[in-house]
CSV table of N, CA and C and ligand atoms in Angstrom, one decimal:
chain,number,residue,atom,x,y,z
A,1198,MET,N,0.9,-1.4,0.1
A,1198,MET,CA,0.2,-0.1,0.1
A,1198,MET,C,0.6,1.6,0.1
A,1199,SER,N,0.5,2.3,-0.7
A,1199,SER,CA,1.0,3.2,-0.7
A,1199,SER,C,0.7,4.8,0.4
A,1200,ASP,N,1.5,5.4,0.4
A,1200,ASP,CA,1.1,6.2,1.5
A,1200,ASP,C,-0.2,7.3,1.0
A,1201,SER,N,-0.8,8.3,2.1
A,1201,SER,CA,-1.7,8.8,1.5
A,1201,SER,C,-0.9,10.1,0.8
A,1202,VAL,N,-1.9,10.5,0.0
A,1202,VAL,CA,-1.3,11.9,-0.8
A,1202,VAL,C,-1.8,12.8,0.5
A,1203,ARG,N,-1.1,14.1,0.6
A,1203,ARG,CA,-1.1,15.4,1.4
A,1203,ARG,C,-0.6,16.4,0.5
A,1204,ALA,N,-1.7,17.4,0.6
A,1204,ALA,CA,-1.9,18.8,-0.2
A,1204,ALA,C,-2.1,19.8,0.5
A,1205,LYS,N,-1.0,20.6,0.5
A,1205,LYS,CA,-1.2,21.7,1.4
A,1205,LYS,C,-1.7,23.0,0.7
A,1206,PHE,N,-2.4,23.5,1.7
A,1206,PHE,CA,-3.5,25.0,1.0
A,1206,PHE,C,-3.7,25.6,2.0
A,1207,THR,N,-3.9,27.0,1.8
A,1207,THR,CA,-4.1,27.9,2.8
A,1207,THR,C,-5.6,28.0,3.0
A,1208,ASP,N,-5.9,27.9,4.3
A,1208,ASP,CA,-7.6,27.7,4.2
A,1208,ASP,C,-7.9,29.5,4.4
A,1209,SER,N,-8.7,29.9,3.4
A,1209,SER,CA,-9.0,31.0,3.0
A,1209,SER,C,-10.3,31.7,4.0
A,1210,ALA,N,-10.6,30.8,5.1
A,1210,ALA,CA,-11.4,31.6,6.3
A,1210,ALA,C,-10.2,32.1,7.3
A,1211,THR,N,-9.5,31.1,7.4
A,1211,THR,CA,-8.3,31.5,8.9
A,1211,THR,C,-7.0,32.1,8.5
A,1212,ARG,N,-6.8,31.8,7.4
A,1212,ARG,CA,-5.3,32.0,6.9
A,1212,ARG,C,-4.6,31.0,7.5
A,1213,GLN,N,-4.5,30.0,8.1
A,1213,GLN,CA,-3.8,28.7,8.4
A,1213,GLN,C,-3.6,28.1,7.6
A,1214,GLN,N,-2.5,27.2,7.3
A,1214,GLN,CA,-1.9,26.5,6.8
A,1214,GLN,C,-3.0,25.0,6.8
A,1215,CYS,N,-3.5,24.2,6.2
A,1215,CYS,CA,-4.2,23.0,6.2
A,1215,CYS,C,-3.5,22.0,5.6
A,1216,GLU,N,-3.9,20.9,5.4
A,1216,GLU,CA,-3.6,19.6,4.6
A,1216,GLU,C,-4.5,18.9,4.2
A,1217,LEU,N,-4.8,18.7,2.4
A,1217,LEU,CA,-6.1,17.8,2.4
A,1217,LEU,C,-5.5,16.4,2.3
A,1218,VAL,N,-6.0,15.6,2.8
A,1218,VAL,CA,-5.3,14.5,2.9
A,1218,VAL,C,-5.9,12.9,2.8
A,1219,ILE,N,-5.3,12.3,1.4
A,1219,ILE,CA,-6.1,11.4,0.5
A,1219,ILE,C,-5.3,9.6,1.0
A,1220,PRO,N,-6.1,9.3,2.0
A,1220,PRO,CA,-5.4,8.0,1.6
A,1220,PRO,C,-5.8,7.2,0.4
A,1221,PRO,N,-5.0,5.9,0.1
A,1221,PRO,CA,-5.2,5.4,-1.0
A,1221,PRO,C,-6.7,4.5,-0.9
A,1222,GLY,N,-7.4,4.8,-1.9
A,1222,GLY,CA,-8.7,4.2,-1.8
A,1222,GLY,C,-9.9,4.8,-0.7
A,1223,GLY,N,-9.2,6.1,-0.6
A,1223,GLY,CA,-10.3,6.8,0.7
A,1223,GLY,C,-11.8,7.3,0.2
A,1224,TYR,N,-12.6,7.7,1.3
A,1224,TYR,CA,-13.7,7.8,1.0
A,1224,TYR,C,-13.9,9.5,1.5
A,1225,ILE,N,-14.6,10.6,0.9
A,1225,ILE,CA,-15.3,11.4,1.5
A,1225,ILE,C,-15.9,11.1,2.8
A,1226,PHE,N,-17.0,10.4,2.3
A,1226,PHE,CA,-18.0,10.1,3.3
A,1226,PHE,C,-17.8,8.9,4.3
A,1227,VAL,N,-17.4,8.6,5.2
A,1227,VAL,CA,-17.0,7.4,6.0
A,1227,VAL,C,-17.9,7.5,7.2
A,1228,ALA,N,-18.9,6.5,7.2
A,1228,ALA,CA,-19.7,6.3,8.7
A,1228,ALA,C,-19.3,6.0,9.9
A,1229,LYS,N,-19.5,6.8,10.6
A,1229,LYS,CA,-18.7,7.0,11.9
A,1229,LYS,C,-18.9,5.3,12.8
A,1230,GLY,N,-17.4,4.8,13.1
A,1230,GLY,CA,-17.1,3.4,13.7
A,1230,GLY,C,-16.7,2.8,12.3
A,1231,SER,N,-16.8,3.4,11.1
A,1231,SER,CA,-16.1,2.5,9.9
A,1231,SER,C,-14.7,2.4,9.8
A,1232,ASP,N,-14.3,1.2,9.4
A,1232,ASP,CA,-12.8,1.3,9.2
A,1232,ASP,C,-12.6,1.7,7.9
A,1233,LYS,N,-12.9,2.2,7.0
A,1233,LYS,CA,-12.9,2.7,5.7
A,1233,LYS,C,-11.8,3.8,6.1
A,1234,PRO,N,-10.8,4.2,4.8
A,1234,PRO,CA,-10.1,5.1,4.9
A,1234,PRO,C,-10.6,6.5,4.6
A,1235,LYS,N,-10.7,7.5,5.1
A,1235,LYS,CA,-10.9,8.7,5.3
A,1235,LYS,C,-10.3,9.7,4.6
A,1236,ILE,N,-10.8,10.3,3.7
A,1236,ILE,CA,-10.3,11.4,3.0
A,1236,ILE,C,-11.0,13.1,3.7
A,1237,GLY,N,-9.7,13.7,4.4
A,1237,GLY,CA,-10.3,14.8,5.2
A,1237,GLY,C,-9.0,15.9,5.3
A,1238,ILE,N,-9.3,16.9,5.8
A,1238,ILE,CA,-8.5,17.9,6.1
A,1238,ILE,C,-7.8,17.8,7.3
A,1239,ALA,N,-6.6,17.7,7.7
A,1239,ALA,CA,-5.7,18.0,8.8
A,1239,ALA,C,-5.7,19.5,8.8
A,1240,HIS,N,-6.0,19.7,10.6
A,1240,HIS,CA,-6.1,21.5,10.8
A,1240,HIS,C,-5.1,21.5,11.8
A,1241,PRO,N,-4.7,22.8,11.9
A,1241,PRO,CA,-3.8,23.4,13.1
A,1241,PRO,C,-4.6,22.7,14.6
A,1242,GLY,N,-3.6,22.4,15.4
A,1242,GLY,CA,-3.8,21.7,16.9
A,1242,GLY,C,-4.6,21.0,17.0
A,1243,CYS,N,-5.3,19.9,16.1
A,1243,CYS,CA,-6.2,18.7,15.8
A,1243,CYS,C,-5.7,17.4,15.6
A,1244,PRO,N,-6.0,16.4,15.9
A,1244,PRO,CA,-5.1,15.0,15.8
A,1244,PRO,C,-6.3,14.5,14.7
A,1245,GLU,N,-7.3,14.8,14.6
A,1245,GLU,CA,-8.7,14.7,13.9
A,1245,GLU,C,-8.3,15.0,12.5
A,1246,LEU,N,-8.9,14.0,11.4
A,1246,LEU,CA,-9.0,15.1,10.1
A,1246,LEU,C,-10.7,15.5,9.8
A,1247,ALA,N,-10.8,16.9,9.5
A,1247,ALA,CA,-12.3,17.5,9.4
A,1247,ALA,C,-12.5,17.3,8.1
A,1248,ASP,N,-14.1,17.1,8.1
A,1248,ASP,CA,-15.1,16.5,7.1
A,1248,ASP,C,-15.2,17.7,6.1
A,1249,LEU,N,-14.8,17.2,4.8
A,1249,LEU,CA,-14.7,18.0,3.2
A,1249,LEU,C,-16.4,17.7,2.9
A,1250,THR,N,-16.8,19.2,2.7
A,1250,THR,CA,-18.0,19.1,1.8
A,1250,THR,C,-17.4,20.1,0.6
A,1251,LEU,N,-17.4,19.1,-0.4
A,1251,LEU,CA,-16.9,19.9,-1.8
A,1251,LEU,C,-17.8,20.8,-2.4
A,1252,GLU,N,-19.6,20.5,-2.3
A,1252,GLU,CA,-20.3,21.5,-3.0
A,1252,GLU,C,-20.3,22.7,-2.2
A,1253,LEU,N,-20.2,22.5,-1.0
A,1253,LEU,CA,-19.9,23.7,-0.2
A,1253,LEU,C,-18.5,24.8,-0.3
A,1254,ASP,N,-17.5,24.1,-0.7
A,1254,ASP,CA,-16.2,24.7,-0.7
A,1254,ASP,C,-15.8,25.1,0.6
A,1255,ALA,N,-16.2,23.6,1.8
A,1255,ALA,CA,-15.9,24.2,3.1
A,1255,ALA,C,-15.8,22.9,3.6
A,1256,PHE,N,-15.1,23.0,5.2
A,1256,PHE,CA,-14.5,21.3,6.1
A,1256,PHE,C,-14.9,22.2,7.1
A,1257,HIS,N,-15.4,21.0,7.9
A,1257,HIS,CA,-15.7,21.4,9.4
A,1257,HIS,C,-15.5,19.8,10.0
A,1258,CYS,N,-14.7,20.1,11.5
A,1258,CYS,CA,-14.4,19.4,12.6
A,1258,CYS,C,-15.3,19.0,13.7
A,1259,PRO,N,-16.0,17.9,13.6
A,1259,PRO,CA,-16.6,17.6,14.5
A,1259,PRO,C,-16.1,17.5,16.0
A,1260,ALA,N,-14.7,17.1,15.9
A,1260,ALA,CA,-13.9,17.2,17.2
A,1260,ALA,C,-13.5,18.2,17.7
A,1261,CYS,N,-12.9,19.2,16.8
A,1261,CYS,CA,-12.9,20.7,17.9
A,1261,CYS,C,-13.5,22.0,17.0
A,1262,GLY,N,-14.5,21.7,16.3
A,1262,GLY,CA,-15.3,22.7,15.7
A,1262,GLY,C,-14.4,23.3,14.9
A,1263,PHE,N,-13.6,23.1,14.4
A,1263,PHE,CA,-12.9,23.8,13.5
A,1263,PHE,C,-13.4,24.3,12.0
A,1264,ASN,N,-14.0,25.4,11.6
A,1264,ASN,CA,-14.6,25.5,10.3
A,1264,ASN,C,-13.7,26.1,9.3
A,1265,GLY,N,-13.2,25.8,8.0
A,1265,GLY,CA,-12.7,26.1,7.2
A,1265,GLY,C,-12.9,26.1,5.6
A,1266,ARG,N,-12.4,27.1,4.9
A,1266,ARG,CA,-12.8,27.1,3.6
A,1266,ARG,C,-11.6,26.7,2.4
A,1267,VAL,N,-12.0,25.7,1.2
A,1267,VAL,CA,-11.3,25.4,0.6
A,1267,VAL,C,-12.0,25.2,-0.9
A,1268,SER,N,-11.3,25.2,-1.9
A,1268,SER,CA,-11.9,25.2,-3.1
A,1268,SER,C,-12.2,23.4,-3.5
A,1269,GLY,N,-13.6,23.5,-3.9
A,1269,GLY,CA,-13.9,22.2,-3.8
A,1269,GLY,C,-13.7,21.5,-5.2
A,1270,ALA,N,-13.3,22.6,-6.3
A,1270,ALA,CA,-12.7,22.3,-7.5
A,1270,ALA,C,-11.5,21.9,-7.1
A,1271,TRP,N,-11.1,22.4,-6.6
A,1271,TRP,CA,-9.6,22.1,-6.4
A,1271,TRP,C,-9.4,20.6,-5.5
A,1272,ALA,N,-9.9,20.4,-4.7
A,1272,ALA,CA,-10.1,19.8,-3.7
A,1272,ALA,C,-10.1,18.3,-5.0
A,1273,ALA,N,-11.6,18.3,-5.5
A,1273,ALA,CA,-11.9,17.0,-6.4
A,1273,ALA,C,-10.8,16.8,-7.2
A,1274,GLY,N,-10.2,17.6,-7.8
A,1274,GLY,CA,-9.2,17.4,-8.9
A,1274,GLY,C,-8.3,16.9,-8.1
A,1275,ARG,N,-7.6,17.1,-7.0
A,1275,ARG,CA,-6.7,16.3,-6.0
A,1275,ARG,C,-7.1,15.0,-6.0
A,1276,ILE,N,-8.6,15.0,-5.5
A,1276,ILE,CA,-9.1,13.4,-5.3
A,1276,ILE,C,-9.0,13.0,-6.5
A,1277,GLN,N,-9.4,13.1,-7.8
A,1277,GLN,CA,-9.6,12.8,-8.7
A,1277,GLN,C,-8.0,12.1,-9.3
A,1278,ALA,N,-7.0,12.6,-9.1
A,1278,ALA,CA,-5.8,12.3,-9.4
A,1278,ALA,C,-5.3,11.2,-8.6
A,1279,VAL,N,-5.8,11.0,-7.8
A,1279,VAL,CA,-4.7,10.1,-6.4
A,1279,VAL,C,-6.1,8.6,-6.8
A,1280,THR,N,-7.7,9.0,-6.7
A,1280,THR,CA,-8.2,7.7,-6.6
A,1280,THR,C,-8.9,7.5,-7.7
A,1281,VAL,N,-8.6,6.0,-8.1
A,1281,VAL,CA,-9.2,5.6,-9.5
A,1281,VAL,C,-10.8,5.2,-9.5
A,1282,VAL,N,-11.6,5.8,-10.1
A,1282,VAL,CA,-13.1,5.7,-9.8
A,1282,VAL,C,-13.5,4.6,-10.8
B,1865,ZN,ZN1,-10.1,19.1,14.5
């Protein structure tokens, strides 16, 4: 198995450095308790990956409440480059 692809970007809401994390065979929507690899956003000061909502150009972390903005088109392009659909 190869490693996750990580793509850095600056969150346009907080100006903080975040990272789109795409594990091999990852999914954007993963049910709680599932062991499927999750695509999400690494963000400052939190070990969890935030949930990505491409159509809203946004991400949100239920663990720490972080809200950020990311281009859905950019993120979708990164994901499509990695994930074979
Ligand atoms: Zn968080």
